[in-house]
Amino acid sequence: MNLTLHVWRQKNPQAKGQMVTYPAREISPNMSFLEMLDIVNEELVLKGEEPIAFDHDCREGICGMCSLVINGIAHGHERGTTVCQLHMRHFKDGQEITIEPWRAKPFPVLRDLIVDRSALDRIMMAGGFISVNAGGAPDANALPVPKEHAELAMDAAACIGCGACVASCKNASAMLFMSAKICQFAHLPQGQPERMDRVRKMVAAMDAEGFGNCTNQYECEAVCPKEISVRFIAEMNRDYWRAWL
Amino acid sequence: MGGFFQFAKSSIGSKVLMALSGAVLLLWITGHMLGNLQIYAGQDALNSYAEKLRSVAVFLYVVRVVMLVIVLTHIVTSVMLWVENRRARSSRYAYNNTVQATVGSRTMIWSGLLVFVFVIYHLAHLTWGQIHPEFAHLVQKLPGGGERPDVYSMVVLGYQNGLISGSYIIAMLCLWFHLSHGFSSLFQTLGLTSVKYRPLIERAGPVFATIVVAANISIPLTVLLGLVKPAVGGLP
Amino acid sequence: MINLDAHAPSGPLAEKWNRHRNEMKLVNPSNKRKFKILVVGTGLAGGSAAATLAELGYNVEAFCYQDSPRRAHSIAAQGGINAAKNYQNDGDSVYRLFYDTIKGGDFRARESNVYRLAQVSNAIIDHCAAQGVPFAREYGGLLDNRSFGGAQVSRTFYARGQTGQQLLLGAYASLIRQIGRGAVKMHSRSEMQELVLVDGVARGIVTRDLVTGKIESHVGDAVVLATGGYGNLYFLSTMAAGCNVTAAYRAYKKGAAFANPCYVQIHPTCIPITGDHQSKLTLMSESLRNDGRIWVPKKVGDKRAPNDIPEDERDYYLERKYPSYGNLAPRDISSRSAKEVCDEGRGVGEAGRGVYLDFADSIKRLGVETIKERYGNLFDMYFKITAEDGYKIPMRIYPATHYTMGGLWVDYNLMSNVPGLHVIGEANFSDHGANRLGASALMQGLADGYFILPYTMGHWLATAKLPKVSTDRPEFKQAEAEVDGKVKKLLSLKGKRTVKSFHRDLGKIMWEYCGMGRNDAGLKKALELIPPLREEFWKNITVPGAGEDLNTELERAGRVADYFEFAELLVYDALERKESCGSHFREESQTSEGEAKRDDENYCHVSAWEFTGVGQRPNLHKEPLAFETVQLGQRSYK
């Protein structure tokens, strides 16, 4: 199949970017979206032009590096899928595809489709951990965890930190990302000692980074490649006001 | 107190305040709607209801002050959040798209502001009597002597005017969008939801909005259609 | 001259580690912050090591090429992590885990290291549970286990199909906590380009900032490489796109011995290749083999749809050949068997390079819900890639390069023969011998990072007596100049081919002549083919853009350039080892039944290679493997 791509090109964080149009020829429906971009890039390189820079690594949907907004939807229109796992069979021959980077003030564009997501690391730094040092832990079975709590914690923990929730949110809010970590620990007995402190610190960090606020539109949940539920945002909200009481 | 301001300034804190004030407004809107519906019971019923409300002056002023604080809280927090949100997404996508966000959820600030403008107008019309003085200060003469404000006639005569009814109906449509998202949203923001009840809560918003808005709109509509008629005797 | 003293402590196997811990020198708590440790790579090993060293009070700087220390490819491990907890009461013990691991590695690992790995395995589970890793639980709230290839007990802990992710995020959480405390300085999007030795001791590294292109020197009292494996040498592998051998190879060029590079694990349960465009292969957890049955048609060239092939015309070849282990035979055996049946013309799928993995029986026995609960995400992943529903028609699988047991040589203290240079996780060679068992990579990475290196590092720092060194030294300036020179050279070539096309060609040579089955003629052929291709690479590639920018093509070129040199080293090693062992199958060395035949007389050693120059045969040094406790048996999974 043949496609027309409109791609955001931006040389560096200071430069003014623009959309540039490229053809993508002889694309196999079995290719992943990134493999399609690889082909376009090979052609660009052979022409002596700089390839389209995009983040990617594991290419199996788990590392959270890949980060493209395709036709206005983070990770494309297939639900529960990262771009690297999005296959071209979901597009039509002759289709026009617009490819843009994550857009949010806390995610400055580094080049083309690559953005700086270190703001997410800084939210984690504020409290996305249980303060234990290696060596002092009791036997793992000393603290039983009800199966359903463990399952819920795992539902939340599935977050890959890609930032699609931020990219899709019209307010560039990182609530889904943050609530996933807060609720993973809130559902486990190990997370209880720091529970209230954690939610206050992480929310403060998110605010300081300049992310927006949740307006309960649930676009984040719709694009999340791990389909993390906004129930965790509700739970985080509850923990947050309880933390102040 | 410092703690409260810190809470109020935080993203979730201000959302919680917005939701709590919204919850009070929802209750108020519900009460207001129920009161309005007494119009169908006739002039006496509505006017005596209105008289009872005004009879306890202290109560009335407390309610007014509280409502003012609530409304201001709702507006200040939502505008603050809106400004922050705009800032957080300073660059826009070339290709705009959404998956599941409703129209109501995407236009809250605008539907809210329109409703607010209407509320001012509505108060000016019926409570302060400044905009349509010809309908204000009507009184109903009571059979046993004495008189009381004739709210019934103020409403009916007012809504016989197509412009007034029209603006009312448009405002109610804005209110529908605002409530349909706001009602469900409030449970999410306060964390009073669960996987089991989420579908119910999400459906409850539009249902609640439809009931309130339909009931309210029915008044100008029935007036315009002549189903609800001016009180016998007309303008004094 | 290379010194390959393993420094394994004396005494009975079970007491070596304790004894060693008691004998190692300690660093006074108030002195710890005066030492700086550079940790390169933030996967399970690097992340856990950086966090733990910082918890102890050392001054740590950590580096990763990804945008965040949460992304290394450890994250992709699906199946689980082994530990000798014996929670299932099925007779497991430290000794059994040790024995299974050393046997799984075909007796080509160091006894003392492997025993220690089994010993600390339990502490890993305890620590990870305390970190809030959401391990799978039984209804009673206790930890659940599953069984895994190469073991007859259930000792694998897991978190759905995302165990690697959850463990890595646990390590990341510990690391980010230390970054927040200021105890670790994190350099992400930063790639190590050179190791710097001062007076023969590893004292620093030179990195390239991948965003600004800035070449920077960093000085420390120890350097830790946790830079993973080199499977991407084969172009197609299950590794992440960015995985590379550069850091390890640069250390090798500076004198560190590279051990057993030919031990490359080919994983049996990957999704088959669909075409030339393919950029990577996707692995599905081998835990699938617990409930899936592997088969091919009995008839050559049987093109019927799988569900139309009657039961008696199917060959469940693993169950037939290995009745006691069946579909759970170790990875190397499963992979080779798949290749054999495909070579016979009985492979399935369009290209005939695939075998069926069939869940019909398990679904009948356990119900589709149970299978969904156990492997739902893997079935989803398979569906996403192939658009086929594994619940209804058998999945197709084929082996792919997956893990590299070889790596930089290290002693018992995880230090290479270059003093101060420590190597942990997949980057070293230490624990898996010639073949790694499933769910052991996570165990080793975390054992090294949480519970071994933090002890042995103290001993190094307490005994080394290092002079103060700054990045103004000529050694650093020279290394920076070399890196800068390489970048400029790559950018200046302006040839006619892309880096990727060369990488693909190199991968084909390696897969063809140094893949699952290896022989003398093929390996010699590879040694003939690689140098001219490398020369062409250095003449004919084109890398657009500048060195001072974020330049993804330049990053790739640097990595592939090192693969071109490293490929030869791997082939030399494969050629030199004339026995079959574990993943290394020399066709000349097999039993009459076609099984791998070890030659303990001549090859019971670690091959550690010393760099002599690009394009020149490296020098071989041997560390003999002495087995004091286990009996070397011919590995049998029948």
PDB file of N, CA, C and O in Angstrom, chain C residues 115-152:
ATOM      1  N   TYR C 115      26.398 -21.200  42.699  1.00  0.00           N
ATOM      2  CA  TYR C 115      25.852 -21.545  44.012  1.00  0.00           C
ATOM      3  C   TYR C 115      25.449 -20.274  44.759  1.00  0.00           C
ATOM      4  O   TYR C 115      24.380 -20.204  45.366  1.00  0.00           O
ATOM      5  N   ARG C 116      26.293 -19.265  44.666  1.00  0.00           N
ATOM      6  CA  ARG C 116      25.977 -18.003  45.333  1.00  0.00           C
ATOM      7  C   ARG C 116      24.691 -17.398  44.767  1.00  0.00           C
ATOM      8  O   ARG C 116      23.853 -16.859  45.497  1.00  0.00           O
ATOM      9  N   LEU C 117      24.528 -17.517  43.453  1.00  0.00           N
ATOM     10  CA  LEU C 117      23.313 -16.995  42.814  1.00  0.00           C
ATOM     11  C   LEU C 117      22.074 -17.650  43.428  1.00  0.00           C
ATOM     12  O   LEU C 117      21.101 -16.980  43.782  1.00  0.00           O
ATOM     13  N   ALA C 118      22.132 -18.976  43.568  1.00  0.00           N
ATOM     14  CA  ALA C 118      20.988 -19.682  44.148  1.00  0.00           C
ATOM     15  C   ALA C 118      20.780 -19.265  45.605  1.00  0.00           C
ATOM     16  O   ALA C 118      19.658 -19.140  46.077  1.00  0.00           O
ATOM     17  N   GLN C 119      21.890 -19.025  46.281  1.00  0.00           N
ATOM     18  CA  GLN C 119      21.790 -18.642  47.699  1.00  0.00           C
ATOM     19  C   GLN C 119      21.094 -17.301  47.901  1.00  0.00           C
ATOM     20  O   GLN C 119      20.298 -17.153  48.819  1.00  0.00           O
ATOM     21  N   VAL C 120      21.413 -16.332  47.070  1.00  0.00           N
ATOM     22  CA  VAL C 120      20.810 -15.004  47.292  1.00  0.00           C
ATOM     23  C   VAL C 120      19.444 -14.875  46.624  1.00  0.00           C
ATOM     24  O   VAL C 120      18.769 -13.858  46.784  1.00  0.00           O
ATOM     25  N   SER C 121      19.035 -15.902  45.872  1.00  0.00           N
ATOM     26  CA  SER C 121      17.783 -15.785  45.118  1.00  0.00           C
ATOM     27  C   SER C 121      16.598 -15.473  46.033  1.00  0.00           C
ATOM     28  O   SER C 121      15.711 -14.700  45.672  1.00  0.00           O
ATOM     29  N   ASN C 122      16.588 -16.049  47.219  1.00  0.00           N
ATOM     30  CA  ASN C 122      15.437 -15.845  48.101  1.00  0.00           C
ATOM     31  C   ASN C 122      15.330 -14.407  48.601  1.00  0.00           C
ATOM     32  O   ASN C 122      14.243 -13.860  48.719  1.00  0.00           O
ATOM     33  N   ALA C 123      16.490 -13.830  48.866  1.00  0.00           N
ATOM     34  CA  ALA C 123      16.488 -12.446  49.364  1.00  0.00           C
ATOM     35  C   ALA C 123      15.924 -11.497  48.304  1.00  0.00           C
ATOM     36  O   ALA C 123      15.331 -10.461  48.626  1.00  0.00           O
ATOM     37  N   ILE C 124      16.116 -11.849  47.036  1.00  0.00           N
ATOM     38  CA  ILE C 124      15.592 -10.988  45.967  1.00  0.00           C
ATOM     39  C   ILE C 124      14.070 -10.924  46.050  1.00  0.00           C
ATOM     40  O   ILE C 124      13.471  -9.851  45.967  1.00  0.00           O
ATOM     41  N   ILE C 125      13.452 -12.092  46.209  1.00  0.00           N
ATOM     42  CA  ILE C 125      11.986 -12.127  46.267  1.00  0.00           C
ATOM     43  C   ILE C 125      11.501 -11.312  47.469  1.00  0.00           C
ATOM     44  O   ILE C 125      10.561 -10.517  47.360  1.00  0.00           O
ATOM     45  N   ASP C 126      12.167 -11.484  48.588  1.00  0.00           N
ATOM     46  CA  ASP C 126      11.787 -10.725  49.791  1.00  0.00           C
ATOM     47  C   ASP C 126      11.877  -9.224  49.529  1.00  0.00           C
ATOM     48  O   ASP C 126      10.966  -8.459  49.838  1.00  0.00           O
ATOM     49  N   HIS C 127      12.994  -8.818  48.947  1.00  0.00           N
ATOM     50  CA  HIS C 127      13.199  -7.380  48.731  1.00  0.00           C
ATOM     51  C   HIS C 127      12.180  -6.826  47.739  1.00  0.00           C
ATOM     52  O   HIS C 127      11.621  -5.749  47.949  1.00  0.00           O
ATOM     53  N   CYS C 128      11.953  -7.580  46.665  1.00  0.00           N
ATOM     54  CA  CYS C 128      11.028  -7.070  45.647  1.00  0.00           C
ATOM     55  C   CYS C 128       9.608  -6.990  46.203  1.00  0.00           C
ATOM     56  O   CYS C 128       8.877  -6.044  45.902  1.00  0.00           O
ATOM     57  N   ALA C 129       9.209  -7.963  47.003  1.00  0.00           N
ATOM     58  CA  ALA C 129       7.878  -7.907  47.602  1.00  0.00           C
ATOM     59  C   ALA C 129       7.773  -6.667  48.496  1.00  0.00           C
ATOM     60  O   ALA C 129       6.766  -5.954  48.494  1.00  0.00           O
ATOM     61  N   ALA C 130       8.845  -6.373  49.227  1.00  0.00           N
ATOM     62  CA  ALA C 130       8.836  -5.199  50.105  1.00  0.00           C
ATOM     63  C   ALA C 130       8.782  -3.900  49.303  1.00  0.00           C
ATOM     64  O   ALA C 130       8.246  -2.892  49.750  1.00  0.00           O
ATOM     65  N   GLN C 131       9.319  -3.930  48.087  1.00  0.00           N
ATOM     66  CA  GLN C 131       9.281  -2.737  47.222  1.00  0.00           C
ATOM     67  C   GLN C 131       7.897  -2.488  46.643  1.00  0.00           C
ATOM     68  O   GLN C 131       7.670  -1.487  45.984  1.00  0.00           O
ATOM     69  N   GLY C 132       6.990  -3.464  46.830  1.00  0.00           N
ATOM     70  CA  GLY C 132       5.655  -3.296  46.268  1.00  0.00           C
ATOM     71  C   GLY C 132       5.510  -3.879  44.882  1.00  0.00           C
ATOM     72  O   GLY C 132       4.600  -3.502  44.138  1.00  0.00           O
ATOM     73  N   VAL C 133       6.383  -4.801  44.509  1.00  0.00           N
ATOM     74  CA  VAL C 133       6.207  -5.492  43.226  1.00  0.00           C
ATOM     75  C   VAL C 133       4.970  -6.395  43.351  1.00  0.00           C
ATOM     76  O   VAL C 133       4.911  -7.229  44.250  1.00  0.00           O
ATOM     77  N   PRO C 134       3.985  -6.206  42.476  1.00  0.00           N
ATOM     78  CA  PRO C 134       2.735  -6.956  42.624  1.00  0.00           C
ATOM     79  C   PRO C 134       2.828  -8.375  42.062  1.00  0.00           C
ATOM     80  O   PRO C 134       2.227  -8.701  41.056  1.00  0.00           O
ATOM     81  N   PHE C 135       3.566  -9.208  42.749  1.00  0.00           N
ATOM     82  CA  PHE C 135       3.677 -10.611  42.347  1.00  0.00           C
ATOM     83  C   PHE C 135       2.304 -11.285  42.378  1.00  0.00           C
ATOM     84  O   PHE C 135       1.431 -10.900  43.169  1.00  0.00           O
ATOM     85  N   ALA C 136       2.157 -12.310  41.547  1.00  0.00           N
ATOM     86  CA  ALA C 136       0.915 -13.079  41.555  1.00  0.00           C
ATOM     87  C   ALA C 136       0.746 -13.780  42.900  1.00  0.00           C
ATOM     88  O   ALA C 136       1.716 -14.226  43.503  1.00  0.00           O
ATOM     89  N   ARG C 137      -0.498 -13.852  43.342  1.00  0.00           N
ATOM     90  CA  ARG C 137      -0.798 -14.430  44.655  1.00  0.00           C
ATOM     91  C   ARG C 137      -1.816 -15.552  44.536  1.00  0.00           C
ATOM     92  O   ARG C 137      -2.638 -15.567  43.628  1.00  0.00           O
ATOM     93  N   GLU C 138      -1.769 -16.424  45.525  1.00  0.00           N
ATOM     94  CA  GLU C 138      -2.817 -17.435  45.665  1.00  0.00           C
ATOM     95  C   GLU C 138      -3.990 -16.786  46.395  1.00  0.00           C
ATOM     96  O   GLU C 138      -3.861 -15.701  46.950  1.00  0.00           O
ATOM     97  N   TYR C 139      -5.116 -17.501  46.471  1.00  0.00           N
ATOM     98  CA  TYR C 139      -6.273 -16.924  47.157  1.00  0.00           C
ATOM     99  C   TYR C 139      -5.997 -16.646  48.625  1.00  0.00           C
ATOM    100  O   TYR C 139      -6.564 -15.748  49.222  1.00  0.00           O
ATOM    101  N   GLY C 140      -5.118 -17.435  49.225  1.00  0.00           N
ATOM    102  CA  GLY C 140      -4.792 -17.208  50.634  1.00  0.00           C
ATOM    103  C   GLY C 140      -3.880 -16.019  50.858  1.00  0.00           C
ATOM    104  O   GLY C 140      -3.546 -15.705  51.987  1.00  0.00           O
ATOM    105  N   GLY C 141      -3.449 -15.381  49.780  1.00  0.00           N
ATOM    106  CA  GLY C 141      -2.608 -14.209  49.933  1.00  0.00           C
ATOM    107  C   GLY C 141      -1.120 -14.488  49.834  1.00  0.00           C
ATOM    108  O   GLY C 141      -0.304 -13.574  49.862  1.00  0.00           O
ATOM    109  N   LEU C 142      -0.763 -15.772  49.737  1.00  0.00           N
ATOM    110  CA  LEU C 142       0.666 -16.099  49.626  1.00  0.00           C
ATOM    111  C   LEU C 142       1.084 -16.083  48.157  1.00  0.00           C
ATOM    112  O   LEU C 142       0.262 -16.097  47.245  1.00  0.00           O
ATOM    113  N   LEU C 143       2.393 -16.073  47.954  1.00  0.00           N
ATOM    114  CA  LEU C 143       2.914 -15.939  46.590  1.00  0.00           C
ATOM    115  C   LEU C 143       2.676 -17.202  45.772  1.00  0.00           C
ATOM    116  O   LEU C 143       2.811 -18.322  46.264  1.00  0.00           O
ATOM    117  N   ASP C 144       2.346 -16.976  44.523  1.00  0.00           N
ATOM    118  CA  ASP C 144       2.095 -18.078  43.600  1.00  0.00           C
ATOM    119  C   ASP C 144       3.384 -18.383  42.815  1.00  0.00           C
ATOM    120  O   ASP C 144       4.234 -17.511  42.648  1.00  0.00           O
ATOM    121  N   ASN C 145       3.490 -19.613  42.368  1.00  0.00           N
ATOM    122  CA  ASN C 145       4.633 -20.005  41.538  1.00  0.00           C
ATOM    123  C   ASN C 145       4.142 -20.705  40.292  1.00  0.00           C
ATOM    124  O   ASN C 145       3.080 -21.286  40.271  1.00  0.00           O
ATOM    125  N   ARG C 146       4.983 -20.642  39.249  1.00  0.00           N
ATOM    126  CA  ARG C 146       4.697 -21.448  38.073  1.00  0.00           C
ATOM    127  C   ARG C 146       5.960 -22.242  37.746  1.00  0.00           C
ATOM    128  O   ARG C 146       7.038 -21.940  38.252  1.00  0.00           O
ATOM    129  N   SER C 147       5.796 -23.266  36.916  1.00  0.00           N
ATOM    130  CA  SER C 147       6.999 -24.009  36.545  1.00  0.00           C
ATOM    131  C   SER C 147       7.528 -23.490  35.225  1.00  0.00           C
ATOM    132  O   SER C 147       6.828 -22.815  34.482  1.00  0.00           O
ATOM    133  N   PHE C 148       8.756 -23.794  34.965  1.00  0.00           N
ATOM    134  CA  PHE C 148       9.447 -23.202  33.826  1.00  0.00           C
ATOM    135  C   PHE C 148      10.402 -24.223  33.242  1.00  0.00           C
ATOM    136  O   PHE C 148      10.754 -25.205  33.899  1.00  0.00           O
ATOM    137  N   GLY C 149      10.823 -23.980  32.021  1.00  0.00           N
ATOM    138  CA  GLY C 149      11.707 -24.915  31.324  1.00  0.00           C
ATOM    139  C   GLY C 149      12.936 -25.305  32.129  1.00  0.00           C
ATOM    140  O   GLY C 149      13.522 -24.488  32.823  1.00  0.00           O
ATOM    141  N   GLY C 150      13.317 -26.586  32.049  1.00  0.00           N
ATOM    142  CA  GLY C 150      14.571 -27.026  32.642  1.00  0.00           C
ATOM    143  C   GLY C 150      14.517 -27.293  34.123  1.00  0.00           C
ATOM    144  O   GLY C 150      15.549 -27.491  34.756  1.00  0.00           O
ATOM    145  N   ALA C 151      13.321 -27.300  34.727  1.00  0.00           N
ATOM    146  CA  ALA C 151      13.218 -27.563  36.162  1.00  0.00           C
ATOM    147  C   ALA C 151      12.019 -28.460  36.419  1.00  0.00           C
ATOM    148  O   ALA C 151      11.025 -28.393  35.698  1.00  0.00           O
ATOM    149  N   GLN C 152      12.124 -29.280  37.450  1.00  0.00           N
ATOM    150  CA  GLN C 152      11.001 -30.149  37.771  1.00  0.00           C
ATOM    151  C   GLN C 152      10.274 -29.700  39.031  1.00  0.00           C
ATOM    152  O   GLN C 152       9.432 -30.412  39.551  1.00  0.00           O
TER     153      GLN C 152
END
